[in-house]
PDB file of C-alpha atoms and ligand atoms in Angstrom:
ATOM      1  CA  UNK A   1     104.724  -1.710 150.018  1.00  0.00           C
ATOM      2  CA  UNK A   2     102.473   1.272 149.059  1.00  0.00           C
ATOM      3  CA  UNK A   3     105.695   2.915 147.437  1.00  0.00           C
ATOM      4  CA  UNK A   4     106.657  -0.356 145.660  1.00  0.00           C
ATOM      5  CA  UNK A   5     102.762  -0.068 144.101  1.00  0.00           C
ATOM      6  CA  UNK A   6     103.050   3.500 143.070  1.00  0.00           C
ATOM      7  CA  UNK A   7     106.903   3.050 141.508  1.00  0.00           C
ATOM      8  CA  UNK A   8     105.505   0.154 139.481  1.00  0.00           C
ATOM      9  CA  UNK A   9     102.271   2.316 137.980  1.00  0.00           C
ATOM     10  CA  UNK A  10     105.170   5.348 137.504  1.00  0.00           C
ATOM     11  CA  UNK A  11     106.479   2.296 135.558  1.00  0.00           C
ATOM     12  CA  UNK A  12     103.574   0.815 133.651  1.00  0.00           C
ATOM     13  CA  UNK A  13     102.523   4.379 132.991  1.00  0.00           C
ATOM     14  CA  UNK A  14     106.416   5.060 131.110  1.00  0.00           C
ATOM     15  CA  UNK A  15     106.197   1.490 129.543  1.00  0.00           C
ATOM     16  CA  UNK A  16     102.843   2.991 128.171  1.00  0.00           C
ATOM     17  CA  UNK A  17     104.065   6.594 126.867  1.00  0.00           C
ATOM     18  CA  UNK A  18     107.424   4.779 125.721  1.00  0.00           C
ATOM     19  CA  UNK A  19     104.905   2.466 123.496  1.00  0.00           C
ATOM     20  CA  UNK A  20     102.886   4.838 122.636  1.00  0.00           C
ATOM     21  CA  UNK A  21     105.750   7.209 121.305  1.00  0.00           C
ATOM     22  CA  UNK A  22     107.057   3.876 119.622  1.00  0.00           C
ATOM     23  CA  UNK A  23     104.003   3.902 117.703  1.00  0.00           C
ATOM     24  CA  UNK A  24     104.125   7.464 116.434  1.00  0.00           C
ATOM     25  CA  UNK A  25     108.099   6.960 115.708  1.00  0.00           C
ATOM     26  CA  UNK A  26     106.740   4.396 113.491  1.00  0.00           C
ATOM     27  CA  UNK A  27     103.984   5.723 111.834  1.00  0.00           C
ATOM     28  CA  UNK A  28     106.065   8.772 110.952  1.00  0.00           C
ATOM     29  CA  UNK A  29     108.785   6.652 109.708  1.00  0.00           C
ATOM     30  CA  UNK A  30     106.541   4.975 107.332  1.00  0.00           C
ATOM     31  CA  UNK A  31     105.308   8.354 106.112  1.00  0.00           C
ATOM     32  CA  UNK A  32     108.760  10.157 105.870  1.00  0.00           C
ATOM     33  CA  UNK A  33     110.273   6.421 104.093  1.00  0.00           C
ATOM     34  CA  UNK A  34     108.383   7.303 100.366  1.00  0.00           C
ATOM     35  CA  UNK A  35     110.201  11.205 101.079  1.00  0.00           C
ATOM     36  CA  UNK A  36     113.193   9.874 101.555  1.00  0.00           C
ATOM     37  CA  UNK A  37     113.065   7.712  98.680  1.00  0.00           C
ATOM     38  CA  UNK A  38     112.190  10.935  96.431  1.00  0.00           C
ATOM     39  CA  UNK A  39     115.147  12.385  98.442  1.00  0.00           C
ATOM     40  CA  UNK A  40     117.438   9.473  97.161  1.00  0.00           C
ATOM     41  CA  UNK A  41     116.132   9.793  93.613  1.00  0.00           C
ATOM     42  CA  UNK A  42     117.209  13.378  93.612  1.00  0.00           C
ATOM     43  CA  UNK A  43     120.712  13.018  94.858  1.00  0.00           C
ATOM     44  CA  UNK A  44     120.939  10.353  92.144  1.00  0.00           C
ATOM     45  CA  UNK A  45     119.880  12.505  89.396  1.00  0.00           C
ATOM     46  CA  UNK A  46     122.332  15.385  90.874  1.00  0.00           C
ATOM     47  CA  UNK A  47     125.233  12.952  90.149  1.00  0.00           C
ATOM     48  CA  UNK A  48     124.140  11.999  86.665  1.00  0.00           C
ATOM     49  CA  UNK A  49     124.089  15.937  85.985  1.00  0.00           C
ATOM     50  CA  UNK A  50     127.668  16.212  87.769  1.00  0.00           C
ATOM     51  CA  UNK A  51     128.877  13.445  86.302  1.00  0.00           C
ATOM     52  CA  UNK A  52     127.762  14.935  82.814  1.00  0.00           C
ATOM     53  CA  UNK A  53     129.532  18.221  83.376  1.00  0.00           C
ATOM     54  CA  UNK A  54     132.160  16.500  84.891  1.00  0.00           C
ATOM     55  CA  UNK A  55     133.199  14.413  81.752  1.00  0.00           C
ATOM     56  CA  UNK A  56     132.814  17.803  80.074  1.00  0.00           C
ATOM     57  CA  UNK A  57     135.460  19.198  81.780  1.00  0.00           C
ATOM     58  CA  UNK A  58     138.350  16.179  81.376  1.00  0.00           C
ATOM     59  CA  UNK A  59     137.424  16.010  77.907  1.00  0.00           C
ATOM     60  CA  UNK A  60     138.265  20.231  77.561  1.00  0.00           C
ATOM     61  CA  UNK A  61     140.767  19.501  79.818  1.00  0.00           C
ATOM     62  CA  UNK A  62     142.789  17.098  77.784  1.00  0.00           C
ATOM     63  CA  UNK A  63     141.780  18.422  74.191  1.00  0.00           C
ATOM     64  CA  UNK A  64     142.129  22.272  74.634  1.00  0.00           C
ATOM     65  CA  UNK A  65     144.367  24.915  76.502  1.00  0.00           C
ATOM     66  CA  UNK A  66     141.347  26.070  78.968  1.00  0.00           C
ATOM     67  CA  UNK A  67     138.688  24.529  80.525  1.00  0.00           C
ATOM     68  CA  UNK A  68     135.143  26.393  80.659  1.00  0.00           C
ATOM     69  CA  UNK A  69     134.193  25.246  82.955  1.00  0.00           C
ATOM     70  CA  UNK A  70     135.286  27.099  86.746  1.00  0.00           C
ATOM     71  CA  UNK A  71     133.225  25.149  89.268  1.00  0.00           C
ATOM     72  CA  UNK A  72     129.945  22.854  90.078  1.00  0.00           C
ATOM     73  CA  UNK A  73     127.428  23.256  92.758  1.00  0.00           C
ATOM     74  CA  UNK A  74     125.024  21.464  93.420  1.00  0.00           C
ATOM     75  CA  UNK A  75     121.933  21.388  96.219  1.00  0.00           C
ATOM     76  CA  UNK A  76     119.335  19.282  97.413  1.00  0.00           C
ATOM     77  CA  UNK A  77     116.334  21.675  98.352  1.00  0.00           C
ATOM     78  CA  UNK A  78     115.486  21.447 101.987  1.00  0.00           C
ATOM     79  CA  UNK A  79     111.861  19.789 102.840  1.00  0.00           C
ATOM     80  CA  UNK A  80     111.019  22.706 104.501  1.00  0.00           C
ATOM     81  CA  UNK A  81     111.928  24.836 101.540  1.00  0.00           C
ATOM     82  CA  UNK A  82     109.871  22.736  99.410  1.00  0.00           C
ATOM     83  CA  UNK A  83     106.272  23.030 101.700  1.00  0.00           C
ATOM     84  CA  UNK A  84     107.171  26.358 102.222  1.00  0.00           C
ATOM     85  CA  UNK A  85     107.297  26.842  97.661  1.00  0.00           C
ATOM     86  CA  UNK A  86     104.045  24.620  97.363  1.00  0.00           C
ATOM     87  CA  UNK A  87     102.499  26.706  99.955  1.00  0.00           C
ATOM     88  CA  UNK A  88     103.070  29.847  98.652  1.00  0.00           C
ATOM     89  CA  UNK A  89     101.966  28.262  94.879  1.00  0.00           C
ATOM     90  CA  UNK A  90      98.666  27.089  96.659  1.00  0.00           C
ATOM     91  CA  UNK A  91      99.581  23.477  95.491  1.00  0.00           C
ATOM     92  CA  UNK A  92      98.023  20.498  97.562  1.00  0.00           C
ATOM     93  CA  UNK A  93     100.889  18.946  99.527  1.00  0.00           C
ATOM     94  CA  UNK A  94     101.634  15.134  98.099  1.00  0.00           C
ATOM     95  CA  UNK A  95     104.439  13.498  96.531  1.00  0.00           C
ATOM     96  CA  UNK A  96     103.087  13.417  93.341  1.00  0.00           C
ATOM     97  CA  UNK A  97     102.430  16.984  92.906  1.00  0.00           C
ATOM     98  CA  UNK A  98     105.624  18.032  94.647  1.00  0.00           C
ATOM     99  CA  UNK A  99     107.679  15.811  91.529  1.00  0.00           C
ATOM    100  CA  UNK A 100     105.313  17.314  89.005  1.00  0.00           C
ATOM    101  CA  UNK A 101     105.167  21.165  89.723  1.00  0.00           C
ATOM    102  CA  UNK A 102     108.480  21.761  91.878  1.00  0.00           C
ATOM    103  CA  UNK A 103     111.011  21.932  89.147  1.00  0.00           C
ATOM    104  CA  UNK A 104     114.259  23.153  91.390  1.00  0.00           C
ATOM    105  CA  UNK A 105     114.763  20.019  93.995  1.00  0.00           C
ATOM    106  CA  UNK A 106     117.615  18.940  92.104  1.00  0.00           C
ATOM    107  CA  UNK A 107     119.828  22.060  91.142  1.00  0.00           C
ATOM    108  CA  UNK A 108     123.202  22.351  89.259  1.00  0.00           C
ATOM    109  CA  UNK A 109     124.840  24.917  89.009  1.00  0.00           C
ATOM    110  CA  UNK A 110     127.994  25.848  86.922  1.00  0.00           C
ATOM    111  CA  UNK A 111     130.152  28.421  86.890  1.00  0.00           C
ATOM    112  CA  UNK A 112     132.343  29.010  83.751  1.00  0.00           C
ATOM    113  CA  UNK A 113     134.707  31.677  82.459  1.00  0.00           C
ATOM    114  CA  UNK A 114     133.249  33.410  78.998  1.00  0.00           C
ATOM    115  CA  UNK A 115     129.373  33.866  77.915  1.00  0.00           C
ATOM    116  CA  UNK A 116     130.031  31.927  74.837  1.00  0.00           C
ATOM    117  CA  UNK A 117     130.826  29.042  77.791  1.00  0.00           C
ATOM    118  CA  UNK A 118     127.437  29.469  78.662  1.00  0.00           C
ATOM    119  CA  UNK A 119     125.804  28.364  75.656  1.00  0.00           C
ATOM    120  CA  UNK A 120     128.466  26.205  74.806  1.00  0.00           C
ATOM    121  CA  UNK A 121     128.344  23.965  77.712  1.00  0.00           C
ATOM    122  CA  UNK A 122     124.445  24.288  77.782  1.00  0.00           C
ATOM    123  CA  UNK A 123     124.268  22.593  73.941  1.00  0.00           C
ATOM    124  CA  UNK A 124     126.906  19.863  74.964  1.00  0.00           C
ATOM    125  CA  UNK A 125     124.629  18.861  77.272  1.00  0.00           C
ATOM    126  CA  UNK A 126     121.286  19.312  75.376  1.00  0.00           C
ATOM    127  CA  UNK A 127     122.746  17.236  72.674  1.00  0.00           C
ATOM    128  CA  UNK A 128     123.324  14.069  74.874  1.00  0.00           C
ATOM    129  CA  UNK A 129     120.134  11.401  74.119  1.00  0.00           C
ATOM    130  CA  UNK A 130     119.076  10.809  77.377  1.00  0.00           C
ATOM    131  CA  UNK A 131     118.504  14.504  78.058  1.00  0.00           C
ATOM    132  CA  UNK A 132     115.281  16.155  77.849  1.00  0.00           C
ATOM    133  CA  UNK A 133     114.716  19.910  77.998  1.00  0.00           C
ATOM    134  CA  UNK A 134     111.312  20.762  79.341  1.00  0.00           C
ATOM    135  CA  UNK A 135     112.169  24.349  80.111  1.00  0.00           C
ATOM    136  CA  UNK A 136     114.794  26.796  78.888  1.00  0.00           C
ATOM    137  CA  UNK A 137     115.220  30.640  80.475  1.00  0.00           C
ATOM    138  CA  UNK A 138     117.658  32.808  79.415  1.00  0.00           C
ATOM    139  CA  UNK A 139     117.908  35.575  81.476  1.00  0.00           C
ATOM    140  CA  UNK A 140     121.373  36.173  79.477  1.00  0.00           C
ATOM    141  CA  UNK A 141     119.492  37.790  76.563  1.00  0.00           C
ATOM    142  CA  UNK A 142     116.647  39.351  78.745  1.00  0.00           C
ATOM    143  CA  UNK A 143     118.007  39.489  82.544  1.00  0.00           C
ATOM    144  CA  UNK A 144     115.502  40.036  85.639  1.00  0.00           C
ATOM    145  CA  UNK A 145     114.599  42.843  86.284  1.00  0.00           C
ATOM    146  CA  UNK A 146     116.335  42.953  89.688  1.00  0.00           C
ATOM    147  CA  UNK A 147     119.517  42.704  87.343  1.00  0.00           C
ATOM    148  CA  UNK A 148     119.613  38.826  87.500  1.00  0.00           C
ATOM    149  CA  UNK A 149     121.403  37.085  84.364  1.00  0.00           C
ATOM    150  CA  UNK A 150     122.080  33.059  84.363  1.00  0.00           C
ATOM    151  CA  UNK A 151     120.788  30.283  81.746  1.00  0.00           C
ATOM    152  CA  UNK A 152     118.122  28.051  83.137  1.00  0.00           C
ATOM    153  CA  UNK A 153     117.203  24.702  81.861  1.00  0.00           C
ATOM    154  CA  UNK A 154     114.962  22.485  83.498  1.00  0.00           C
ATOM    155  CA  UNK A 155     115.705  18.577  82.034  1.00  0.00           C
ATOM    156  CA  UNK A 156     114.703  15.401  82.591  1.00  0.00           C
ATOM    157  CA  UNK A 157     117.421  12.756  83.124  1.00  0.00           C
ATOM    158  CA  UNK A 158     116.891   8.505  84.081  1.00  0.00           C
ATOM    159  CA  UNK A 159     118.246   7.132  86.705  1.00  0.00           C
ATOM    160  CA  UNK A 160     118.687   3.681  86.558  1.00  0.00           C
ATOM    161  CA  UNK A 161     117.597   1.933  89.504  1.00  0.00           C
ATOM    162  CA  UNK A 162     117.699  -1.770  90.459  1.00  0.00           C
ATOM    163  CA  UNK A 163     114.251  -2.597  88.865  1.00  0.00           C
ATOM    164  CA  UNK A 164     113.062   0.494  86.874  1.00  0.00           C
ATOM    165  CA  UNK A 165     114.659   3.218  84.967  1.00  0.00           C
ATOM    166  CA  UNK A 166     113.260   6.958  86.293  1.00  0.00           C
ATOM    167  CA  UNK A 167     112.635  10.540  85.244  1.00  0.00           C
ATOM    168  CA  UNK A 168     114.011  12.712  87.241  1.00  0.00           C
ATOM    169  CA  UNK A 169     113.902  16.416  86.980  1.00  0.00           C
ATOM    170  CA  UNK A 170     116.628  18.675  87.339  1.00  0.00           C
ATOM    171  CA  UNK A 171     117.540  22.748  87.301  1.00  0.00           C
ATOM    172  CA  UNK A 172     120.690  23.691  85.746  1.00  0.00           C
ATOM    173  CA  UNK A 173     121.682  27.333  86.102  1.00  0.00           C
ATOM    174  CA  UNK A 174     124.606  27.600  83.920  1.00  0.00           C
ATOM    175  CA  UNK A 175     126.247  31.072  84.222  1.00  0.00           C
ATOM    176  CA  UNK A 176     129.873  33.626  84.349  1.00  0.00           C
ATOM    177  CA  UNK A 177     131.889  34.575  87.344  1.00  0.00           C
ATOM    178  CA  UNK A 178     130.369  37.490  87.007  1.00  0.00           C
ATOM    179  CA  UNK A 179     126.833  36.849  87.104  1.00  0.00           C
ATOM    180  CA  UNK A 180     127.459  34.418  89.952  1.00  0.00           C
ATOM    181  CA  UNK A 181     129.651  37.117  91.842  1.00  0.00           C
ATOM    182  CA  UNK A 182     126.432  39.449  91.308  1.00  0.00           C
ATOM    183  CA  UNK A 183     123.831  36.901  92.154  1.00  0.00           C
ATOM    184  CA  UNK A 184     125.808  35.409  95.417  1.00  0.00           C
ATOM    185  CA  UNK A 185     126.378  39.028  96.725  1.00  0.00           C
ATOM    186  CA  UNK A 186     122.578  40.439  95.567  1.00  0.00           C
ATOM    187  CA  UNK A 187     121.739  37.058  97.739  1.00  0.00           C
ATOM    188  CA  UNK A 188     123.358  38.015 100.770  1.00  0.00           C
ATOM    189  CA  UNK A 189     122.551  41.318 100.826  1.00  0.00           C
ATOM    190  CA  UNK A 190     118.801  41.096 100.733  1.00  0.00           C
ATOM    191  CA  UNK A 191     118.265  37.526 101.966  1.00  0.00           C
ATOM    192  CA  UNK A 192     116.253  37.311 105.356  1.00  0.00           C
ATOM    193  CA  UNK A 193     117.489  41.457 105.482  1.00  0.00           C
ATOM    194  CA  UNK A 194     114.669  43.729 106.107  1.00  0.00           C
ATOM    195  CA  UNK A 195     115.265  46.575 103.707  1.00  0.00           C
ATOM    196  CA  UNK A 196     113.505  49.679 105.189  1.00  0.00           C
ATOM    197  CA  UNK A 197     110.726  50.716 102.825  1.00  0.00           C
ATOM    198  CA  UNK A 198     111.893  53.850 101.836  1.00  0.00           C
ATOM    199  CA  UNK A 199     115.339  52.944 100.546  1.00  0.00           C
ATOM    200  CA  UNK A 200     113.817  49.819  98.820  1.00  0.00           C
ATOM    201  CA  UNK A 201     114.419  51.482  95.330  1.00  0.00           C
ATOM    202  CA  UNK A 202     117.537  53.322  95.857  1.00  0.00           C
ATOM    203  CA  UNK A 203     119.198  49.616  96.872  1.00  0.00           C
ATOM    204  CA  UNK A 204     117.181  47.878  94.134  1.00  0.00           C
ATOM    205  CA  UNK A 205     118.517  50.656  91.669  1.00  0.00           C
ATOM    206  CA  UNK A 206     122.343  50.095  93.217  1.00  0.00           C
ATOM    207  CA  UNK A 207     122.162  46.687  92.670  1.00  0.00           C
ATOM    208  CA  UNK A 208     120.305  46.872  89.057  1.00  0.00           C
ATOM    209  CA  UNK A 209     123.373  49.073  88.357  1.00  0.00           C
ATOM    210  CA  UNK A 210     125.850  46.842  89.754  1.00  0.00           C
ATOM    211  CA  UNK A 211     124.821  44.117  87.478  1.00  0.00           C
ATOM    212  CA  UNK A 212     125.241  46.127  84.326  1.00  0.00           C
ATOM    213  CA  UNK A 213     128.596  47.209  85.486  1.00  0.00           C
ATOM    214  CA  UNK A 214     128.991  43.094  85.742  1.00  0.00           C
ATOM    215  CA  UNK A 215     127.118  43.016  81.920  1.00  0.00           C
ATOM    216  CA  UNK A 216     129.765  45.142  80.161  1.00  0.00           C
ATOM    217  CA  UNK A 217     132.821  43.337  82.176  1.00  0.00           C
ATOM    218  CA  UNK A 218     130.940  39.658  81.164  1.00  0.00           C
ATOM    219  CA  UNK A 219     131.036  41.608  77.223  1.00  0.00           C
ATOM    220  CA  UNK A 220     134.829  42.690  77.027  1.00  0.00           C
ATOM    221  CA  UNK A 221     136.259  39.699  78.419  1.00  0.00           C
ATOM    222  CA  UNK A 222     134.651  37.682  75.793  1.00  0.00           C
ATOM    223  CA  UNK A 223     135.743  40.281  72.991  1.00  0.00           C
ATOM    224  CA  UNK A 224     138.993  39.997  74.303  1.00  0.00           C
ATOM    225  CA  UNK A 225     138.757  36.390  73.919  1.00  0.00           C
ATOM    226  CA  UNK A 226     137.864  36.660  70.869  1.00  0.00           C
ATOM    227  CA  UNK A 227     140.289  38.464  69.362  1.00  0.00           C
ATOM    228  CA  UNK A 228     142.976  36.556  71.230  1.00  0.00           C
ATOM    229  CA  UNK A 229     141.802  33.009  69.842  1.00  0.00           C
ATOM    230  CA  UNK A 230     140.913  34.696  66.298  1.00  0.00           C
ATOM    231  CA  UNK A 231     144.911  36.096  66.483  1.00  0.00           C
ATOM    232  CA  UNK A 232     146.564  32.702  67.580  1.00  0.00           C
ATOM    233  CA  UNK A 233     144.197  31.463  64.895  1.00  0.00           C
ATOM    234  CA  UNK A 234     145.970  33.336  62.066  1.00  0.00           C
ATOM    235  CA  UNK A 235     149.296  32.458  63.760  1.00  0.00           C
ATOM    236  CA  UNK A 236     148.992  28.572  63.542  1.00  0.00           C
TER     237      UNK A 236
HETATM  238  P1  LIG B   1     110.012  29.547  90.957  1.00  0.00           P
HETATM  239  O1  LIG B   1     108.709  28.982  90.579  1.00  0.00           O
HETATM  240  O2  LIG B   1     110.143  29.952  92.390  1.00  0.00           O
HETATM  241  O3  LIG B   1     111.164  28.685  90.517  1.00  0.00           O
HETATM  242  O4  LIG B   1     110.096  30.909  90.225  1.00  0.00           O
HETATM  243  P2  LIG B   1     110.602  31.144  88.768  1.00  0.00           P
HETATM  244  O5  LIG B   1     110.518  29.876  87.987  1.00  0.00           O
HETATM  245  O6  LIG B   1     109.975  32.369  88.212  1.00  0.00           O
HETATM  246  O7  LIG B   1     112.078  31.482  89.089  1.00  0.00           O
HETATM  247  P3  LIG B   1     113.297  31.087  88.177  1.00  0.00           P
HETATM  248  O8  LIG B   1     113.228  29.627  87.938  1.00  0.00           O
HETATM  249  O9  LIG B   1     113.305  31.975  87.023  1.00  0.00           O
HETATM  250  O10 LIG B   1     114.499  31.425  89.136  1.00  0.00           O
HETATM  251  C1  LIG B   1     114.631  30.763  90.336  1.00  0.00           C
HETATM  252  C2  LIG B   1     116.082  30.704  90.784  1.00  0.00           C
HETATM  253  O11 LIG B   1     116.917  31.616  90.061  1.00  0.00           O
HETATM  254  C3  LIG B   1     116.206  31.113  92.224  1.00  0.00           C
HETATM  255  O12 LIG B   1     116.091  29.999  93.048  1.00  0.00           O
HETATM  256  C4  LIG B   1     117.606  31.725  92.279  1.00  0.00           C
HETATM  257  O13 LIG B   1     118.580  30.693  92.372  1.00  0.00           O
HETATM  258  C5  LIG B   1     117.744  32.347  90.916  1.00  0.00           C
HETATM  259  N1  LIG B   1     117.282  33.755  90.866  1.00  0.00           N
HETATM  260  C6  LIG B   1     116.228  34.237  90.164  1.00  0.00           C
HETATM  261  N2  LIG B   1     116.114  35.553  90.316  1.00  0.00           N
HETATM  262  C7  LIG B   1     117.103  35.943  91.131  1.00  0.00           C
HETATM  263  C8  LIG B   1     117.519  37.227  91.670  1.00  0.00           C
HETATM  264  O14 LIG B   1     116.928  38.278  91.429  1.00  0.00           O
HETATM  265  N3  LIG B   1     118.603  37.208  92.496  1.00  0.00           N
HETATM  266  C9  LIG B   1     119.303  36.072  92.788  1.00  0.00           C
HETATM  267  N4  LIG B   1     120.361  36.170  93.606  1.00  0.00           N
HETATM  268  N5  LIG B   1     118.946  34.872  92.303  1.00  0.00           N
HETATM  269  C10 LIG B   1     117.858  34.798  91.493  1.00  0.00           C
HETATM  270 MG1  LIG B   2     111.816  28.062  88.690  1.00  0.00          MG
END
């Protein structure tokens, strides 16, 4: 009888821990619903960016002998990437400061063949009405220190939702093969590595050097590209 009791409080006591844990599951539901929402937004406004670049591409596709554009990448930042960016920035966590002063949640990037393709590609999209540019970097013309070179725009697309159109922000790094072989690789090889302090500037000097090797390639390949379209220009 005495065991039956004790089983039955084991029970009670599980039915009150379940509840109770049914209660937080809930009230952290509600709080992660408005981030997943945001979440949503952002994936939306990554496809209206693809999408953009996408048409791009058909259209060079079907009207010229080469297509700019190589590939499209695109990312969500993490959560955790995010809190860890607003906590380095000092910025007070909320929703509404993490859509005003985090500019890269929604990133595009594009890979193409030439540097003309860069700016190219970045004007096509400028141009289009719905497109605002808030923020343009080119670290073409005056590369990073570290050796870094890409075209950064931060713009504002809608999305259209079911009752309201919305503003979305968006990062579009727009760069060569060879910038994006440099930046992938300069990526790997530092990220989460700890350099020992004393080779620091040898490595940083390596890698500065690599991406000026990169520089000149990035500068013949478009002269030769040049000249080759300026020759089959005089032939037809
Ligand atoms: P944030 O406020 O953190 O965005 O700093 P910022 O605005 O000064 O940086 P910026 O927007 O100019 O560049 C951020 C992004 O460019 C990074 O997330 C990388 O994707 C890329 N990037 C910038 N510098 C480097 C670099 O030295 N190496 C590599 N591999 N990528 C870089
Ligand atoms: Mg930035």
């Amino acid at each position: 009888m005495e065991d039956k009791i004790t089983e039955r409080m084991k029970d009670s006591r599980l039915m009150d821990n379940f509840l109770a844990n049914e209660k937080i599951l809930d009230r952290i539901s509600r709080h992660l619903e408005p981030i997943e929402q945001m979440n949503a937004y952002y994936r939306c406004a990554i496809m209206e960016i693809e999408t953009k670049f996408k048409v791009l591409s058909e259209q060079f596709s079907l009207k010229y002998d080469r297509n700019p554009i190589e590939t499209i990448k695109s990312r969500l930042k993490s959560q955790d990437s995010i809190l860890k960016k607003m906590g380095r920035k000092g910025i007070p966590v909320t929703l509404e400061n993490m859509e005003r002063e985090i500019d890269d949640i929604a990133g595009v990037r594009v890979i193409c063949s030439f540097v003309e393709d860069v700016y190219m590609l970045a004007d096509c999209l400028l141009q289009q009405d719905d497109i605002t540019l808030l923020e343009k970097k080119d670290y073409i013309r005056y590369p990073k220190d570290s050796g870094y070179r890409s075209l950064h725009l931060i713009v504002q697309v809608p999305i259209f939702l079911q009752n309201e159109k919305r503003q979305m922000k968006v990062e579009v790094q727009i760069r060569t093969l060879a910038m994006d072989l440099w930046a992938s690789q300069e990526h790997k090889l530092r990220y989460k590595k700890s350099i020992p302090e004393d080779e620091e500037e040898s490595i940083s000097n390596e890698l500065a050097e690599c991406a000026q090797i990169l520089s000149s390639v990035d500068t013949r390949m478009q002269a030769l590209r040049t000249k080759l379209s300026e020759s089959r220009f005089q032939e037809d």
